[in-house]
Amino acid sequence: MQFIDELNDSQRAAVSYNDGPLLVIAGAGSGKTRVLTYKIAYLLTQGVPAGHILALTFTNKAAREMKQRIIRLVGEDVGRYLWMGTFHSICARILRAEAEQTGFTRDFSIYDASDQKSLVKKIVKDLQLDDKIYRTGMVLDRISSAKANFISPEAYAQNDAYAKIDRMERLYKMASVYAEYNRRLKASNAMDFDDLLLYTVLLLQNNAEVRERYQQRFWHVLVDEYQDTNHTQYLIVKLLAEPQNHICVVGDDAQSIYSFRGATIENILTFQNGYTGAKLFKLERNYRSTQNIVNAANSLIHKNKGQIYKEVYSEKEEGERLHLTGYSTDREESASVARQIVGLHRLNKRDYEDIAVLYRTNAQSRNLEEEMRKLSIPYRIYGGTSFYQRKEIKDAIAYFRLAANHHDDEALERIVNEPKRGIGATTITRVRDAAIRENVSMLQVMQSPAVYAAEIAAGTQRKLQAFSELILGFTQLLQQQDAFEFAEQVMNQSGLMADAAMDTSAEGVDRKGNLEELLSGIRQYVEDRKQQGEDTRITDFIHEVSLLTDQDENTDDTVSRITMMTVHAAKGLEFPVVFIVGMEENLFPSPFCQNESELEEERRLLYVAITRAEEECYLTYAGQRWKNGQVNFSYPSRFLKDIDRRYLQQLSAASTQPSPWTKEPPEFTPWGEPIIYEQKNRYEQPRPVSRPTMATRSLKPTTGMKPKTEQQAVASEWTQGDRIDHKVFGQGTVQRVYRENDNEKIEIEFDTKGTKTLLLAYAKLSRI
């Protein structure tokens, strides 16, 4: 138990308290994970068996790292049997164990985002709804929001709040879509991510025997990042922790930034009201950042009304003040950030991997990427396409899923013609219609189309039957072979591997390499499970892969490179140097804020961004920014005025921009109406101008046709057929050179980027 002496006084007090409900409010960089890890280790040393401890996290990566730390503290024999994982993985484990109580089989499928989108598109089409109104993303957001708030399709149809929003969006049949979506999931023996939580709540609420069994199993319940829980997760924790209420939740209300995913900050703000006798501990010492960074973040977040007050402090050096710079345009902003990164790397000897650029929206990355490429700065976009989201990998896993669960119609439709088998969309539609009509799986219809009155030609019937026999053969293998042997057979017999191998293009080589990498991963999975004496069936692997999140991907890289990402993606990370770009009204805060509560969440988001920095933090804003194909004029974010000026240093830029402190920020406008500035030249202070109305605009008659532009051939060093090389677009062939509207242009067909027209004066071409 000597490890407890490694903690500071506040951490030690939180770890050693076990007399009732416990809320640990952990400021940024205060050792939250350390406290949770040591608390579990402390419980183990106090004689609590590992199998009676439940620890819930939000990423598999966090769960793995915590478990490894615990094992290092107390030994593998003591810590290996902990119930530790994400809410979704723990719920999936419970639901599989109690499958007979839920109406699903143990091998139910878990639909990911693409499966859900595909299903919604079909429902919208089958119900003859307008897909321009019933947009897939919007429909899924509605359904996810309802499930996060524990609202069933029946309750949704009676909910006035949802009905009002749906009427505003003209989604008059949304309740029917939700009901049909759930019906088809159940018919396919499948759940989506939200269902894993929802059905667990229903199981615990409706089955006293099951509920009491798990309550008796879990003597202690611990929750990480409690500020990110939604209402359904709150219910799961409440049901499992009762009646002894040996519950410990750790989090930071100042970092609650996921309301768009259903997170409810009230869960942490009202914890002490919901658990009688709950004790509050505050971790206020920041071990990550310098004093100036911590003080600046404090001065910002204290402007929020909805919070559990704490005064975070740092005992590190005072450090530099936050650097604030305004630019004329977003391009100037991006170019300057890139140049500063080069300077930090070359002059200050900063590794590129020490630097992060954060932005409010993904769209802001375009200019930044261009400038990084110009200066040959290596970078990565955090949160890109993960390995298990690549098409060929999803295809392979769909084969595994369908072999394990014949009712998984989404998996079937994904692979029935992958590789090509001559089974067209019309055939699939007829099979699907017959399956819905007869209330059977699509695979059953394919086995005997005539039995289910599916109007399909004899030749196509043979193709369908061949496919169904292939899947049934895989199902037999599934029972006989371990996951690796099975996966290898599926990839070979299905034709996936051969199809990739026949494609000699760069894309085909990548596909083959990815499939081979999947097999390698499955082989390692089987070996690890055998060593632990656990089941090595492919179904267990499928469930593990289905529960991966975007934060679980391996980000190791042999090349040092800067990281660029949204602020939301940066939560939980830290860097010596952080740039926060786009600090403007109607960008940060977002133009979609409609009330004070949402504005406070935006302020918390900036708090998260600033506290990612360990030593240096740079804030930038621009007076003009390209958005939706046009220039928008902007003003410095109101949040800049929330930061105490003692901790900010405003630097001069190449062009004069309005200071956050020289004028009052614009009135808060929920729908993001920008303030327009007139600027005669880059050195003149912008001044507001009135916005023209329809009555005052001069309307010019139009003919309905664009005026023709005259194109003339010009003499040039380049002629049709010349082979050239371009820094950005690569190699290509000149098609023509011409003059248009006093501009000389060159049209080039690039080998990999298609045909592009460039201004000749700026093209910077080299001859091959």
Short mmCIF file of N, CA and C in Angstrom, two decimals, residues 295-304 322 324 583-585 588-589 603 606 610 619 621 635-648 650 658-667 677:
data_model
loop_
_atom_site.label_atom_id
_atom_site.label_comp_id
_atom_site.label_asym_id
_atom_site.label_seq_id
_atom_site.Cartn_x
_atom_site.Cartn_y
_atom_site.Cartn_z
N ASN A 295 -3.99 30.19 -15.04
CA ASN A 295 -4.70 31.39 -14.59
C ASN A 295 -5.61 31.95 -15.69
N ALA A 296 -5.13 31.92 -16.92
CA ALA A 296 -5.94 32.39 -18.04
C ALA A 296 -7.19 31.53 -18.19
N ALA A 297 -7.03 30.20 -18.10
CA ALA A 297 -8.17 29.28 -18.22
C ALA A 297 -9.15 29.50 -17.08
N ASN A 298 -8.64 29.71 -15.85
CA ASN A 298 -9.52 29.99 -14.71
C ASN A 298 -10.36 31.24 -14.94
N SER A 299 -9.69 32.32 -15.39
CA SER A 299 -10.40 33.58 -15.58
C SER A 299 -11.51 33.44 -16.63
N LEU A 300 -11.30 32.57 -17.60
CA LEU A 300 -12.31 32.32 -18.63
C LEU A 300 -13.49 31.55 -18.05
N ILE A 301 -13.23 30.42 -17.42
CA ILE A 301 -14.31 29.51 -17.02
C ILE A 301 -15.12 30.07 -15.87
N HIS A 302 -14.55 30.97 -15.09
CA HIS A 302 -15.29 31.55 -13.97
C HIS A 302 -16.43 32.46 -14.43
N LYS A 303 -16.47 32.75 -15.73
CA LYS A 303 -17.59 33.54 -16.26
C LYS A 303 -18.86 32.71 -16.40
N ASN A 304 -18.73 31.38 -16.32
CA ASN A 304 -19.91 30.51 -16.41
C ASN A 304 -20.67 30.49 -15.08
N LEU A 322 -0.38 33.92 -22.76
CA LEU A 322 -0.99 33.46 -24.00
C LEU A 322 -0.75 34.50 -25.08
N LEU A 324 -1.81 36.37 -28.43
CA LEU A 324 -3.01 36.65 -29.21
C LEU A 324 -2.65 37.51 -30.42
N MET A 583 -10.51 32.39 -33.60
CA MET A 583 -11.18 32.91 -32.41
C MET A 583 -12.06 34.11 -32.80
N GLU A 584 -13.18 33.81 -33.44
CA GLU A 584 -14.06 34.86 -33.96
C GLU A 584 -15.51 34.59 -33.60
N GLU A 585 -16.28 35.68 -33.54
CA GLU A 585 -17.72 35.54 -33.37
C GLU A 585 -18.30 34.73 -34.53
N PHE A 588 -16.33 30.75 -33.07
CA PHE A 588 -16.02 30.29 -31.71
C PHE A 588 -16.33 31.44 -30.76
N PRO A 589 -17.56 31.59 -30.24
CA PRO A 589 -18.61 30.58 -30.16
C PRO A 589 -19.30 30.30 -31.49
N ARG A 603 -17.96 28.11 -24.04
CA ARG A 603 -16.89 28.64 -23.19
C ARG A 603 -16.10 27.48 -22.57
N LEU A 606 -13.61 26.20 -25.10
CA LEU A 606 -12.37 26.97 -25.17
C LEU A 606 -11.49 26.68 -23.96
N ILE A 610 -7.55 25.58 -24.22
CA ILE A 610 -6.42 26.26 -23.56
C ILE A 610 -5.67 25.31 -22.64
N LEU A 619 -3.36 32.13 -29.59
CA LEU A 619 -4.73 32.35 -30.03
C LEU A 619 -4.71 33.27 -31.23
N TYR A 621 -7.11 35.12 -34.67
CA TYR A 621 -8.41 35.40 -35.30
C TYR A 621 -8.16 36.17 -36.58
N TYR A 635 -15.48 39.45 -36.35
CA TYR A 635 -15.03 40.25 -35.23
C TYR A 635 -14.44 39.30 -34.19
N PRO A 636 -13.45 39.74 -33.41
CA PRO A 636 -12.87 38.85 -32.40
C PRO A 636 -13.91 38.26 -31.46
N SER A 637 -13.70 37.02 -31.07
CA SER A 637 -14.63 36.32 -30.20
C SER A 637 -14.81 37.05 -28.87
N ARG A 638 -16.05 37.05 -28.39
CA ARG A 638 -16.35 37.63 -27.07
C ARG A 638 -15.58 36.93 -25.96
N PHE A 639 -15.20 35.66 -26.19
CA PHE A 639 -14.49 34.90 -25.16
C PHE A 639 -13.12 35.50 -24.87
N LEU A 640 -12.54 36.18 -25.84
CA LEU A 640 -11.23 36.79 -25.61
C LEU A 640 -11.31 37.86 -24.52
N LYS A 641 -12.44 38.52 -24.41
CA LYS A 641 -12.63 39.52 -23.35
C LYS A 641 -12.85 38.86 -21.99
N ASP A 642 -13.22 37.57 -22.00
CA ASP A 642 -13.42 36.85 -20.73
C ASP A 642 -12.10 36.47 -20.08
N ILE A 643 -11.02 36.47 -20.86
CA ILE A 643 -9.71 36.10 -20.33
C ILE A 643 -9.05 37.33 -19.73
N ASP A 644 -8.60 37.22 -18.50
CA ASP A 644 -7.94 38.34 -17.82
C ASP A 644 -6.74 38.81 -18.65
N ARG A 645 -6.68 40.11 -18.93
CA ARG A 645 -5.63 40.66 -19.80
C ARG A 645 -4.24 40.47 -19.21
N ARG A 646 -4.16 40.24 -17.90
CA ARG A 646 -2.84 40.03 -17.29
C ARG A 646 -2.15 38.78 -17.84
N TYR A 647 -2.95 37.86 -18.38
CA TYR A 647 -2.38 36.60 -18.84
C TYR A 647 -2.34 36.50 -20.37
N LEU A 648 -2.58 37.63 -21.03
CA LEU A 648 -2.59 37.67 -22.50
C LEU A 648 -1.59 38.69 -23.01
N GLN A 650 -1.00 40.63 -26.58
CA GLN A 650 -1.49 40.82 -27.94
C GLN A 650 -0.32 41.22 -28.84
N PRO A 658 -9.17 44.75 -35.52
CA PRO A 658 -9.81 45.26 -34.30
C PRO A 658 -9.38 44.45 -33.09
N SER A 659 -9.06 45.13 -32.01
CA SER A 659 -8.68 44.46 -30.77
C SER A 659 -9.93 44.01 -30.04
N PRO A 660 -9.85 42.91 -29.31
CA PRO A 660 -11.01 42.47 -28.54
C PRO A 660 -11.44 43.48 -27.48
N TRP A 661 -10.53 44.39 -27.12
CA TRP A 661 -10.84 45.29 -26.01
C TRP A 661 -11.15 46.72 -26.48
N THR A 662 -11.01 47.02 -27.79
CA THR A 662 -11.25 48.39 -28.25
C THR A 662 -12.72 48.68 -28.47
N LYS A 663 -13.51 47.65 -28.71
CA LYS A 663 -14.94 47.83 -28.93
C LYS A 663 -15.70 46.74 -28.20
N GLU A 664 -16.95 47.03 -27.92
CA GLU A 664 -17.80 45.98 -27.35
C GLU A 664 -18.08 44.93 -28.42
N PRO A 665 -18.14 43.66 -28.03
CA PRO A 665 -18.47 42.63 -29.02
C PRO A 665 -19.90 42.80 -29.49
N PRO A 666 -20.23 42.25 -30.65
CA PRO A 666 -21.60 42.40 -31.16
C PRO A 666 -22.61 41.73 -30.25
N GLU A 667 -23.83 42.19 -30.35
CA GLU A 667 -24.89 41.57 -29.58
C GLU A 667 -24.99 40.09 -29.95
N TYR A 677 -17.83 44.47 -42.18
CA TYR A 677 -16.89 45.59 -42.08
C TYR A 677 -16.49 46.04 -43.47
#
